[in-house]
XYZ file of N, CA, C and O in Angstrom:
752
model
N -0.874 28.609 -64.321
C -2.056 28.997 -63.576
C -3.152 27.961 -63.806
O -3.233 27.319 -64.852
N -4.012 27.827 -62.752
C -4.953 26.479 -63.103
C -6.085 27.348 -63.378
O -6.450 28.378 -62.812
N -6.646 26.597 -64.545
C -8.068 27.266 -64.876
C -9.006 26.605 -64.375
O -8.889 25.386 -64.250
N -10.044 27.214 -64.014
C -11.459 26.927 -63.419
C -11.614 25.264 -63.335
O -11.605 24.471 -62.393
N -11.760 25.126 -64.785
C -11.589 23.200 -64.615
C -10.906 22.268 -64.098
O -11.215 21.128 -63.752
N -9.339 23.202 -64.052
C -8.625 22.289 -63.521
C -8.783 21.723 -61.760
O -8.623 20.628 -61.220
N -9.203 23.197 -61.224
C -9.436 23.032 -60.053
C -10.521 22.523 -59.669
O -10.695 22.320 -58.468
N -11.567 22.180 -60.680
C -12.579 21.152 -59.916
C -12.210 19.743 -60.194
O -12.621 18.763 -59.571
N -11.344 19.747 -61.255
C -10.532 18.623 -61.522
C -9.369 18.019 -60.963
O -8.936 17.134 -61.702
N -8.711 18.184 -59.918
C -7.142 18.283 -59.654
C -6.807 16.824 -60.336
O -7.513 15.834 -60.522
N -5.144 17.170 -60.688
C -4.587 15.516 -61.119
C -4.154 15.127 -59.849
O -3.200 15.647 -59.270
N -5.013 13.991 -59.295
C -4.019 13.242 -58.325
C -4.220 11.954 -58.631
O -5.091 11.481 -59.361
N -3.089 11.231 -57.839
C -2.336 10.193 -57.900
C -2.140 9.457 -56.913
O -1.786 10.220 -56.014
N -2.164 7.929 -56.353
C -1.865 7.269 -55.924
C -0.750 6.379 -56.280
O -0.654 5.790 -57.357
N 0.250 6.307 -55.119
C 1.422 4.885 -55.031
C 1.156 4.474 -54.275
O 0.887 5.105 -53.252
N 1.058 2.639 -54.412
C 1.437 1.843 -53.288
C 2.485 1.525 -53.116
O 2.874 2.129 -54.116
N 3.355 1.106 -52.746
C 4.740 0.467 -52.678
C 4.909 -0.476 -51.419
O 4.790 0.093 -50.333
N 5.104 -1.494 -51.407
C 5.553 -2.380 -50.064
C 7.018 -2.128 -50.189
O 7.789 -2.792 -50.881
N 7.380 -0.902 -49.306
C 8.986 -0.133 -49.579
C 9.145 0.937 -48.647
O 8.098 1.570 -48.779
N 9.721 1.415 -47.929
C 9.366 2.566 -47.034
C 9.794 3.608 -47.808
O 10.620 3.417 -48.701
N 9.081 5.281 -47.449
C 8.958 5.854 -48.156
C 9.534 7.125 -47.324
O 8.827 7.377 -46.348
N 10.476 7.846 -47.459
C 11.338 8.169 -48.298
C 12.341 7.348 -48.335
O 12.396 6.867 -47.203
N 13.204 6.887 -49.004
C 14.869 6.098 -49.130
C 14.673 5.075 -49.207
O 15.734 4.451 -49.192
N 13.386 4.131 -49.335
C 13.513 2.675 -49.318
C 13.814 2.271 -51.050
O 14.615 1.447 -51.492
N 12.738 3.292 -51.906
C 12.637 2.949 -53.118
C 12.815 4.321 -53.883
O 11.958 5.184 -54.074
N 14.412 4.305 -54.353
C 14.441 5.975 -55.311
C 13.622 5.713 -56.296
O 12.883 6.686 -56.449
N 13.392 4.887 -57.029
C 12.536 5.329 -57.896
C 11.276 5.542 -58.192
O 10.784 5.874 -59.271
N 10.606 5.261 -56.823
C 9.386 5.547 -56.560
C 9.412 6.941 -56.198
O 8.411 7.603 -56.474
N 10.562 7.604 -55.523
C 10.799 9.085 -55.342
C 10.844 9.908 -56.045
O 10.317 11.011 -55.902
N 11.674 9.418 -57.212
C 11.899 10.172 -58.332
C 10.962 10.504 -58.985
O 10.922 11.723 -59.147
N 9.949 9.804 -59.574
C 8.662 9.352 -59.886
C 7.363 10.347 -59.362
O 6.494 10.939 -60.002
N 7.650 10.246 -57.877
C 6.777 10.800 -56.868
C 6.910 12.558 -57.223
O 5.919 13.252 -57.450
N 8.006 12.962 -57.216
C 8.633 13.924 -57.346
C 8.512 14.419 -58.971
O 8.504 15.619 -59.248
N 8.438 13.587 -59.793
C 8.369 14.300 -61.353
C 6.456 14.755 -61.345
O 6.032 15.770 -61.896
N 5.721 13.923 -60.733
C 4.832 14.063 -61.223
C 4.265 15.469 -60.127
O 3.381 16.289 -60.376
N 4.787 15.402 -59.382
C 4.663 16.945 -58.280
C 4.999 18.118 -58.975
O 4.550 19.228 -58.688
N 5.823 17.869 -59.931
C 6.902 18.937 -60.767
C 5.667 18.908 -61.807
O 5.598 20.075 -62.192
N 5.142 18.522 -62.144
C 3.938 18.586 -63.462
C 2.546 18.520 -62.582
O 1.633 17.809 -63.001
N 2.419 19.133 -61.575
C 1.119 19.448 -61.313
C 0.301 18.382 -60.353
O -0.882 18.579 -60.073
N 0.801 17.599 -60.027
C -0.204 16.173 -59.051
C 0.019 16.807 -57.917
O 0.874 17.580 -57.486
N -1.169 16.189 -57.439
C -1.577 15.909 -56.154
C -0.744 14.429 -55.649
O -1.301 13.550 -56.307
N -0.010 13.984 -55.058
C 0.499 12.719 -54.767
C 0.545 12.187 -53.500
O 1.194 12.791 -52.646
N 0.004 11.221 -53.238
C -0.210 9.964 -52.471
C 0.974 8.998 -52.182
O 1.637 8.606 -53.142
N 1.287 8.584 -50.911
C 2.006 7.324 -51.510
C 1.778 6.859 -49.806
O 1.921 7.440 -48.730
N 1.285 5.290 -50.299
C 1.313 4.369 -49.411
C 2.173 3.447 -48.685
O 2.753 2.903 -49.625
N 2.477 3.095 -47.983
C 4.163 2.456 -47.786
C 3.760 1.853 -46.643
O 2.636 1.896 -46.141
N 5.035 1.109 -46.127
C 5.542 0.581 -44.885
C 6.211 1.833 -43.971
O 6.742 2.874 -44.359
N 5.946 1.255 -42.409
C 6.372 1.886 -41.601
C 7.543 1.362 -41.326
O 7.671 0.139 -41.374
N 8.457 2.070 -41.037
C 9.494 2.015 -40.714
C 10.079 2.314 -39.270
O 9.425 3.028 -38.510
N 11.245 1.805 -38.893
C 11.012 1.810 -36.754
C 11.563 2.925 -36.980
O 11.115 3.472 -35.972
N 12.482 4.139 -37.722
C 12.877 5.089 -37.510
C 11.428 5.991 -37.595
O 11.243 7.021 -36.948
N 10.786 5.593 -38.204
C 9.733 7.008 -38.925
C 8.683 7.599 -37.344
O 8.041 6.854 -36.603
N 8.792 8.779 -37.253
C 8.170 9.147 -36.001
C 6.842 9.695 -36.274
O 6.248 10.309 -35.387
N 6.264 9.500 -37.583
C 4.648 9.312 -38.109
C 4.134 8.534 -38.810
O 4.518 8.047 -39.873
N 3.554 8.438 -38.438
C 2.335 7.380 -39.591
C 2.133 8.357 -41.318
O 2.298 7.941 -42.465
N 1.775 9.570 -40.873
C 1.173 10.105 -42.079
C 1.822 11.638 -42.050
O 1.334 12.346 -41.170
N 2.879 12.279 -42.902
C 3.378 13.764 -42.969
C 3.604 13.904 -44.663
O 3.459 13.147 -45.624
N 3.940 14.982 -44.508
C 4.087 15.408 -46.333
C 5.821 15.611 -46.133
O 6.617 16.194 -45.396
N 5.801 14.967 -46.980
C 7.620 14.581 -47.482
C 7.919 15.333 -48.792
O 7.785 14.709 -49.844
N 8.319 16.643 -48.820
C 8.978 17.290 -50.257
C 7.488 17.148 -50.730
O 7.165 16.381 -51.636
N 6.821 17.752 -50.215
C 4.878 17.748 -50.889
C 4.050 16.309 -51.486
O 3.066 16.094 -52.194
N 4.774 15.728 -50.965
C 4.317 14.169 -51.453
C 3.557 13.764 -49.846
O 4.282 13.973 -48.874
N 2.507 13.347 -49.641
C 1.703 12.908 -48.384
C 1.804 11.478 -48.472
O 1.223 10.700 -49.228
N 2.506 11.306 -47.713
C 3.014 9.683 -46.730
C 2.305 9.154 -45.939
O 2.350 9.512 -44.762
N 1.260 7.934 -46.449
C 0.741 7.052 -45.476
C 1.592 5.498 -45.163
O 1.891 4.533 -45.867
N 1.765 5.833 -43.843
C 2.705 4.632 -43.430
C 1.453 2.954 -42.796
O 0.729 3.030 -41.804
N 1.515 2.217 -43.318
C 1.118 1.320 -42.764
C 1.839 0.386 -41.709
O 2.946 -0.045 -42.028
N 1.481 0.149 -40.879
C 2.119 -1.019 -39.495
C 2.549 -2.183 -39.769
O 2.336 -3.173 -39.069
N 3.553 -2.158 -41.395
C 4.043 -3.535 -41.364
C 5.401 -3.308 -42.003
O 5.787 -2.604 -42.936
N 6.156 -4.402 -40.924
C 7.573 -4.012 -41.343
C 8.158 -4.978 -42.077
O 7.748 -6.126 -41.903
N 9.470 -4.688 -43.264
C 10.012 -5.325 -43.727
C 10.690 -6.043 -42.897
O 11.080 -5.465 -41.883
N 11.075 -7.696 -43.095
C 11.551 -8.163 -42.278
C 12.610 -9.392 -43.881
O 11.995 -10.383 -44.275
N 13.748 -9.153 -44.391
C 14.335 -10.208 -45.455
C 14.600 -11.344 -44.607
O 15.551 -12.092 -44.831
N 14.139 -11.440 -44.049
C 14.819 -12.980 -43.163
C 14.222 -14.332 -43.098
O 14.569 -15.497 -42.903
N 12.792 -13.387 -43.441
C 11.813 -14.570 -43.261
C 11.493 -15.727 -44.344
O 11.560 -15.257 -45.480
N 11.199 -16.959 -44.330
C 11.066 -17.996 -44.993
C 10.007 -17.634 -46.369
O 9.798 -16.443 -46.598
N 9.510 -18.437 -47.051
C 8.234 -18.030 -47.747
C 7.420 -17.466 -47.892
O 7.129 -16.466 -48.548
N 6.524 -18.723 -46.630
C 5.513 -18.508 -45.521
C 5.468 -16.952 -44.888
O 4.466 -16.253 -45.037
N 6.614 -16.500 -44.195
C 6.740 -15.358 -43.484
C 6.857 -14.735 -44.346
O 5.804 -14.137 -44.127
N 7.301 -14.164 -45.439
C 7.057 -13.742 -46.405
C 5.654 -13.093 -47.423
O 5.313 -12.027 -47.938
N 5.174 -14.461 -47.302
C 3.897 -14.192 -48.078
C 2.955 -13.198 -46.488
O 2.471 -12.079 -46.320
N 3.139 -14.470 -45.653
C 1.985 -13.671 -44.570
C 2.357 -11.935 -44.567
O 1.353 -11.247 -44.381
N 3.702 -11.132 -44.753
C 3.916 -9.836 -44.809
C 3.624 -9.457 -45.885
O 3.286 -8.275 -45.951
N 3.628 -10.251 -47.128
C 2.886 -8.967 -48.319
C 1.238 -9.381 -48.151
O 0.549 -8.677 -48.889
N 0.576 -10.202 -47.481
C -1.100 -10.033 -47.364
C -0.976 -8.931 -46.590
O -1.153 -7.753 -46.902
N -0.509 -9.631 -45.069
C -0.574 -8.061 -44.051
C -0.910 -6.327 -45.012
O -1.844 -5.525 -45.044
N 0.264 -6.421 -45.573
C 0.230 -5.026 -46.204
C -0.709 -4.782 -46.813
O -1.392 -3.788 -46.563
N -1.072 -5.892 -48.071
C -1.811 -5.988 -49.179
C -3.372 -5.248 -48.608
O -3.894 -4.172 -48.900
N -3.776 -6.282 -47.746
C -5.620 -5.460 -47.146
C -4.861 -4.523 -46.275
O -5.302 -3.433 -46.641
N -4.013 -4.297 -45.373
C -3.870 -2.673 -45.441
C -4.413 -1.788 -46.743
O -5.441 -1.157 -46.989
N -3.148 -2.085 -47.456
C -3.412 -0.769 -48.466
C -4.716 -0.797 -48.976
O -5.200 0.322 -49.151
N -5.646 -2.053 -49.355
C -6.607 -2.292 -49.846
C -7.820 -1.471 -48.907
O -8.767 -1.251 -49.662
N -8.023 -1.097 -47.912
C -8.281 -0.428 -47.496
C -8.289 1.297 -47.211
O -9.264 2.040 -47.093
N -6.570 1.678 -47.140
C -6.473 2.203 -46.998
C -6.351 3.325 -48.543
O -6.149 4.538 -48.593
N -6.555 2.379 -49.600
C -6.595 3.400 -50.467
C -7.849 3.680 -50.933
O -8.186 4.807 -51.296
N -8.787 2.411 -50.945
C -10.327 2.687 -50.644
C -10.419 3.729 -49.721
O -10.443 4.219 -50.850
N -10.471 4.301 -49.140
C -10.615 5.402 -47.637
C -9.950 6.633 -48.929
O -10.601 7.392 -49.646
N -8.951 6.504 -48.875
C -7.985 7.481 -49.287
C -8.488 8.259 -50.998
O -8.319 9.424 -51.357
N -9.198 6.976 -51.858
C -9.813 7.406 -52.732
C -11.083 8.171 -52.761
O -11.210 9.121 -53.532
N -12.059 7.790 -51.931
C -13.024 8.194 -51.424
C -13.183 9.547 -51.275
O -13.945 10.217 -51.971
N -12.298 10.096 -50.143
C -11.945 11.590 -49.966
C -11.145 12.145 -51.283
O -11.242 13.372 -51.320
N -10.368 11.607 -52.401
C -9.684 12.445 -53.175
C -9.663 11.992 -54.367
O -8.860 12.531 -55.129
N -10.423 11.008 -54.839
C -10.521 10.756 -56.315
C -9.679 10.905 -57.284
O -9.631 11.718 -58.207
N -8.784 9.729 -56.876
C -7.394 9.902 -58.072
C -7.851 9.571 -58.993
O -8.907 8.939 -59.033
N -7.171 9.914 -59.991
C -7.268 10.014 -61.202
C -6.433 8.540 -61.502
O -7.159 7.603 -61.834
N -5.059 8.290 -61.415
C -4.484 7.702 -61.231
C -3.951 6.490 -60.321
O -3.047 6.980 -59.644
N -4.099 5.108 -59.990
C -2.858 4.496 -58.933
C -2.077 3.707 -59.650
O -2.364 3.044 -60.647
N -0.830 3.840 -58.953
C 0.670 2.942 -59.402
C 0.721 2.145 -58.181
O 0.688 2.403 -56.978
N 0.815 1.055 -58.916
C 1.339 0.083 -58.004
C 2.274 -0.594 -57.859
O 2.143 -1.657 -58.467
N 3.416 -0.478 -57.204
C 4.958 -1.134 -57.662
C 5.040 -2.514 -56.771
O 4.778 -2.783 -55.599
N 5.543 -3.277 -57.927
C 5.658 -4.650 -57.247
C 7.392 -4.696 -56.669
O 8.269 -3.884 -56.965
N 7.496 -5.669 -55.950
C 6.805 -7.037 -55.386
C 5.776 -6.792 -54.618
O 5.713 -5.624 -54.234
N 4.896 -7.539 -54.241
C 4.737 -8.810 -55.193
C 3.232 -8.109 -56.165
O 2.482 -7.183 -55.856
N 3.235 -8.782 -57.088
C 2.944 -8.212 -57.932
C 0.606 -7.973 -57.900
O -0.219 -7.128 -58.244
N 0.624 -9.342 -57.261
C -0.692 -8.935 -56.624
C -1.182 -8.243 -55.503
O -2.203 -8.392 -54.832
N 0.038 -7.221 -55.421
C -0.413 -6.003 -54.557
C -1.242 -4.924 -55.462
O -2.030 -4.126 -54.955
N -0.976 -4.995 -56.834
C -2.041 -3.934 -57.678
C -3.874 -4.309 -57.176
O -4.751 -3.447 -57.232
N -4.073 -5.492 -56.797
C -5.732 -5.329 -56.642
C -6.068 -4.866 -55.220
O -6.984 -5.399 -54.592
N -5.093 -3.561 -54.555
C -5.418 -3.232 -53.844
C -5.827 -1.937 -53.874
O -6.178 -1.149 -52.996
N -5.662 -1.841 -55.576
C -6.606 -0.615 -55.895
C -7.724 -0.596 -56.669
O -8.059 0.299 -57.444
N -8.546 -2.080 -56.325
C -9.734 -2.658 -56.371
C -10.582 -1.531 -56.237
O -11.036 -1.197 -57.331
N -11.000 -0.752 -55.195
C -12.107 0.576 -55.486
C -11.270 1.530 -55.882
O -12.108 2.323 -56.311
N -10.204 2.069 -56.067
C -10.425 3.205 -57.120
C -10.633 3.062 -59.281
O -10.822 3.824 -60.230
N -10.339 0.889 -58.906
C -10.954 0.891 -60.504
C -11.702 1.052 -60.747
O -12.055 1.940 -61.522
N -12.527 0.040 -60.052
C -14.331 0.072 -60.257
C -14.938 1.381 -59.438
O -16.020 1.445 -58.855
N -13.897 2.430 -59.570
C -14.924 3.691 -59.150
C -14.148 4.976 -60.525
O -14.370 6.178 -60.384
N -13.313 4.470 -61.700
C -12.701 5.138 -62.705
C -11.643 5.603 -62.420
O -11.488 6.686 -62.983
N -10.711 5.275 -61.729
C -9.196 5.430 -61.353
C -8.713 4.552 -62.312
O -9.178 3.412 -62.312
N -7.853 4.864 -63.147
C -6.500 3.976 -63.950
C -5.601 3.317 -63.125
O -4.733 3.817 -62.408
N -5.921 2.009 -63.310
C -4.096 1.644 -62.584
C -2.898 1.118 -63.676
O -2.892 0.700 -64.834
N -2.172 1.312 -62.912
C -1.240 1.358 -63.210
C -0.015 0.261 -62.334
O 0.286 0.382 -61.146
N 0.552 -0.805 -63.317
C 0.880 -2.130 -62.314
C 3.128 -1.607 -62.672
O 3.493 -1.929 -63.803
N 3.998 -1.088 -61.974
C 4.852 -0.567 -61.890
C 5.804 -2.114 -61.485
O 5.832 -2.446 -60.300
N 6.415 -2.832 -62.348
C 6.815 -4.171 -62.203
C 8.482 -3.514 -61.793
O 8.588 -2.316 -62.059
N 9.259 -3.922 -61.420
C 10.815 -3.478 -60.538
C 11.470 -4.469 -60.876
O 12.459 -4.426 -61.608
N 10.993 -5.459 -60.385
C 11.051 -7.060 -60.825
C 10.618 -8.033 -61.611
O 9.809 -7.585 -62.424
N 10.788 -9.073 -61.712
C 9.988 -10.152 -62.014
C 9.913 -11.335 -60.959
O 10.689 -12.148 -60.458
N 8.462 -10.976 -60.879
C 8.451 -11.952 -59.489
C 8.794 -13.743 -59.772
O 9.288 -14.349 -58.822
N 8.595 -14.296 -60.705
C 8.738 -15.739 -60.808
C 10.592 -16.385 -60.983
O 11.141 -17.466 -60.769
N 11.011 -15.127 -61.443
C 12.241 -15.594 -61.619
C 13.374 -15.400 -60.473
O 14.394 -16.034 -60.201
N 12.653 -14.065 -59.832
C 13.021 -13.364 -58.480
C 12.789 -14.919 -57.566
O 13.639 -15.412 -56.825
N 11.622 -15.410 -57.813
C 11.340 -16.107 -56.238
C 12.153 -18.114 -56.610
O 12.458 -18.994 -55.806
N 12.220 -18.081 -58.096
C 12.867 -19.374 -58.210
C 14.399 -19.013 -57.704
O 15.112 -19.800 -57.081
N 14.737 -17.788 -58.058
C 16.440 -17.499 -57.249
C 16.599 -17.702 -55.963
O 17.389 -18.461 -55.402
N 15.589 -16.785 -55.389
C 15.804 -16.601 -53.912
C 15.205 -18.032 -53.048
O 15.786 -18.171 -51.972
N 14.113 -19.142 -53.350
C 14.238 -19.855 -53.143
C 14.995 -21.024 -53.469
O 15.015 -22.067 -52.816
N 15.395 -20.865 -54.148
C 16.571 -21.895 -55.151
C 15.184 -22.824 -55.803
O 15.069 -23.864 -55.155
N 14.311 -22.723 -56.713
C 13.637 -23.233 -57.109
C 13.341 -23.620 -58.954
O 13.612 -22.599 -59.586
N 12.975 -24.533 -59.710
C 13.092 -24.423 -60.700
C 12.107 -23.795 -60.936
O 11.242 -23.364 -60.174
N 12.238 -23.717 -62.206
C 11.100 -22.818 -63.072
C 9.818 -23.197 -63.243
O 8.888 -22.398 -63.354
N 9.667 -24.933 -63.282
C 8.660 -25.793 -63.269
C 8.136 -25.853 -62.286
O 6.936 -26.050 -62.474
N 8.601 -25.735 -60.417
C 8.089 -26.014 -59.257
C 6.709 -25.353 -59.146
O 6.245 -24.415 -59.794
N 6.098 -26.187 -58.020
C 4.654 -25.326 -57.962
C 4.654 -24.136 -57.458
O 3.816 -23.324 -57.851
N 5.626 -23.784 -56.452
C 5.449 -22.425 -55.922
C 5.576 -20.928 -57.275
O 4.951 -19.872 -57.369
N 6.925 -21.676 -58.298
C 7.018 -20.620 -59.600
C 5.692 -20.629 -60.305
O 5.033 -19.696 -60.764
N 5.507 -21.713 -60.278
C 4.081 -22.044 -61.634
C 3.021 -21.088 -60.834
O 2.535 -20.204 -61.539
N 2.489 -21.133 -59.164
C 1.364 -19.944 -59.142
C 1.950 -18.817 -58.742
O 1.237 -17.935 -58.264
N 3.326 -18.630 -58.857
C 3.798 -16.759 -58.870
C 3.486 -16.438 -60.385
O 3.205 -15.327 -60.834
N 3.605 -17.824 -61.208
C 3.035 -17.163 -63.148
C 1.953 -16.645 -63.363
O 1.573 -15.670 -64.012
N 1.264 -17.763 -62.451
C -0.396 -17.379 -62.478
C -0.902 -15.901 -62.030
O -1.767 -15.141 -62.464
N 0.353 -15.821 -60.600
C -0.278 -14.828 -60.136
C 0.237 -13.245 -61.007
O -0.648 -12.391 -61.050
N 1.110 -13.012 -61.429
C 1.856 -12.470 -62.076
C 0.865 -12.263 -63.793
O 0.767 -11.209 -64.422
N 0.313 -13.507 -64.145
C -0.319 -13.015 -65.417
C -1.694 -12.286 -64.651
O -1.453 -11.101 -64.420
N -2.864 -12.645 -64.270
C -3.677 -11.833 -63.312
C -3.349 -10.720 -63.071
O -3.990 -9.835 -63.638
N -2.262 -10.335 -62.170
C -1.571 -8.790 -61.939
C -1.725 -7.604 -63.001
O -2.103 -6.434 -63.060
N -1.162 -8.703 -63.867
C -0.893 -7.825 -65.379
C -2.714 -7.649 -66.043
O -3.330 -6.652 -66.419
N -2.988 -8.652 -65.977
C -4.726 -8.105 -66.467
C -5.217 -7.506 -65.910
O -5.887 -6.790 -66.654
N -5.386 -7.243 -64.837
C -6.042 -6.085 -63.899
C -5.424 -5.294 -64.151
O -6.263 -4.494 -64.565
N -4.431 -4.783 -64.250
C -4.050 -3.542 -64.684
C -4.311 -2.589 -65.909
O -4.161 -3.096 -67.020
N -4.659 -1.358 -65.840
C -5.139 -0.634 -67.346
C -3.573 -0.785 -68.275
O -3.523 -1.129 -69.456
N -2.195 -0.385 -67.286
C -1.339 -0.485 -68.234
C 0.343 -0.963 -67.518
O 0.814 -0.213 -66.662
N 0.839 -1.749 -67.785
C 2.021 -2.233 -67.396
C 3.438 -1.826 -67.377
O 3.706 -2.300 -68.481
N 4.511 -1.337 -66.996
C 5.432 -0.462 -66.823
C 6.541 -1.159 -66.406
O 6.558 -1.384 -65.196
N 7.367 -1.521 -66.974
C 8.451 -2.595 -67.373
C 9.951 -2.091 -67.117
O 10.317 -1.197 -67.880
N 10.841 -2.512 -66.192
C 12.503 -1.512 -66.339
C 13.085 -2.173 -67.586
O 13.533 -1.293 -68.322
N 13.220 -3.200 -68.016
C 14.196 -3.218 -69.034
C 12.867 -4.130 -70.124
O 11.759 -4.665 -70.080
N 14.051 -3.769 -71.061
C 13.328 -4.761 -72.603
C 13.238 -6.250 -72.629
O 12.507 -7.020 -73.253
N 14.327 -6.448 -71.649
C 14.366 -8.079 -71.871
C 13.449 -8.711 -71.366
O 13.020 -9.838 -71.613
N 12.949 -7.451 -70.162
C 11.944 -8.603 -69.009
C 10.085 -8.339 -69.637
O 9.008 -8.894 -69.421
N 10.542 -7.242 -70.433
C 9.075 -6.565 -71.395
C 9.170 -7.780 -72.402
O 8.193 -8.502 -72.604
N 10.504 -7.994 -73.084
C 10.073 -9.080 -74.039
C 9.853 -10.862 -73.510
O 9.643 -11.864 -74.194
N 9.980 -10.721 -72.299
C 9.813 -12.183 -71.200
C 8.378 -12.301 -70.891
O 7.666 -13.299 -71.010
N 7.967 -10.751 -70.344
C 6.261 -11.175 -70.388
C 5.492 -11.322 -71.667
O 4.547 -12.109 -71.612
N 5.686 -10.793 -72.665
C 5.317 -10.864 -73.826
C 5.001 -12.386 -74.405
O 4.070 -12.928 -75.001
N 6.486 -12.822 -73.819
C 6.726 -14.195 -74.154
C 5.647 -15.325 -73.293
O 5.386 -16.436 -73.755
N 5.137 -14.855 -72.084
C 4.540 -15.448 -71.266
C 3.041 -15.025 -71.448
O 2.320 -15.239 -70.474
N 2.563 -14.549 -72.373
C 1.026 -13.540 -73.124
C 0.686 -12.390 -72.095
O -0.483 -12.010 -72.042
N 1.519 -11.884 -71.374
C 1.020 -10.399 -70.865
C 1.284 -9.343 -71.836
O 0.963 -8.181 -71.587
């Protein structure tokens, strides 16, 4: 039962994800879904998808904002990067708006790429926690997929951008040990 405080208090929560939402990313579901099971209010921001026949519905009590940008793996760098900005001031907006009316308590931000967390730029500087939800590692991810060394300039400012990510964030959230003891290794 919620007591008096709680209800002038509610716990809610924000996700961003550049991932469509439901089935793009289980573990943003799972996630979405535990913290529903313990009482949140939950948010989650995403990509639209050409099947999805709304922009914005409640999915298993989780409220789905779809933004107008689609995944596309095909694209070069360039096309690449231009789709995670696209998204990026989407969400940057749209969670400014979204905070405004509901004052999370909380946002998660799951990378790639990993400077999608400062798109919860006003709910920090308005006392929202973020929270930077790493899946990957973007520098080692993008020397693979471009076939690039570790030294090239494009890896050297995914480091840069990748240590930044991690400082803006109140707290960092890692899948395995090896890649927790890799940033460690790199001073995040």
């Amino acid at each position: 039962m919620m007591t008096s405080e709680n209800q002038h208090h509610p716990k809610r929560h924000c996700m961003i994800v550049h991932a469509y939402y439901p089935l793009g990313e289980t573990r943003v579901e799972r996630q979405a879904q535990a913290l529903i099971q313990n009482g949140y209010q939950v948010d989650v921001v995403c990509l639209l998808h050409s099947s999805d026949k709304l922009n914005e519905e409640v999915v298993d009590g989780v409220n789905v904002y779809r933004l107008p940008v689609r995944r596309n793996k095909q694209r070069g760098a360039l096309g690449q990067l231009f789709e995670y900005l696209s998204f990026f001031f989407m969400a940057l907006f749209k969670a400014a708006f979204l905070h405004q009316k509901r004052r999370y308590r909380t946002v998660q931000v799951h990378n790639l790429p990993d400077f999608l967390v400062f798109a919860a730029l006003w709910p920090k500087l308005t006392g929202a926690r973020v929270l930077l939800d790493i899946h990957d590692i973007m520098p080692e991810f993008y020397a693979m997929r471009f076939k690039l060394g570790m030294s090239s300039l494009l890896v050297r400012l995914v480091l840069l951008e990748e240590r930044l990510s991690c400082w803006f964030a109140d707290n960092v959230i890692i899948t395995t040990h090896r890649w927790r003891d890799t940033l460690i290794s790199r001073g995040v």
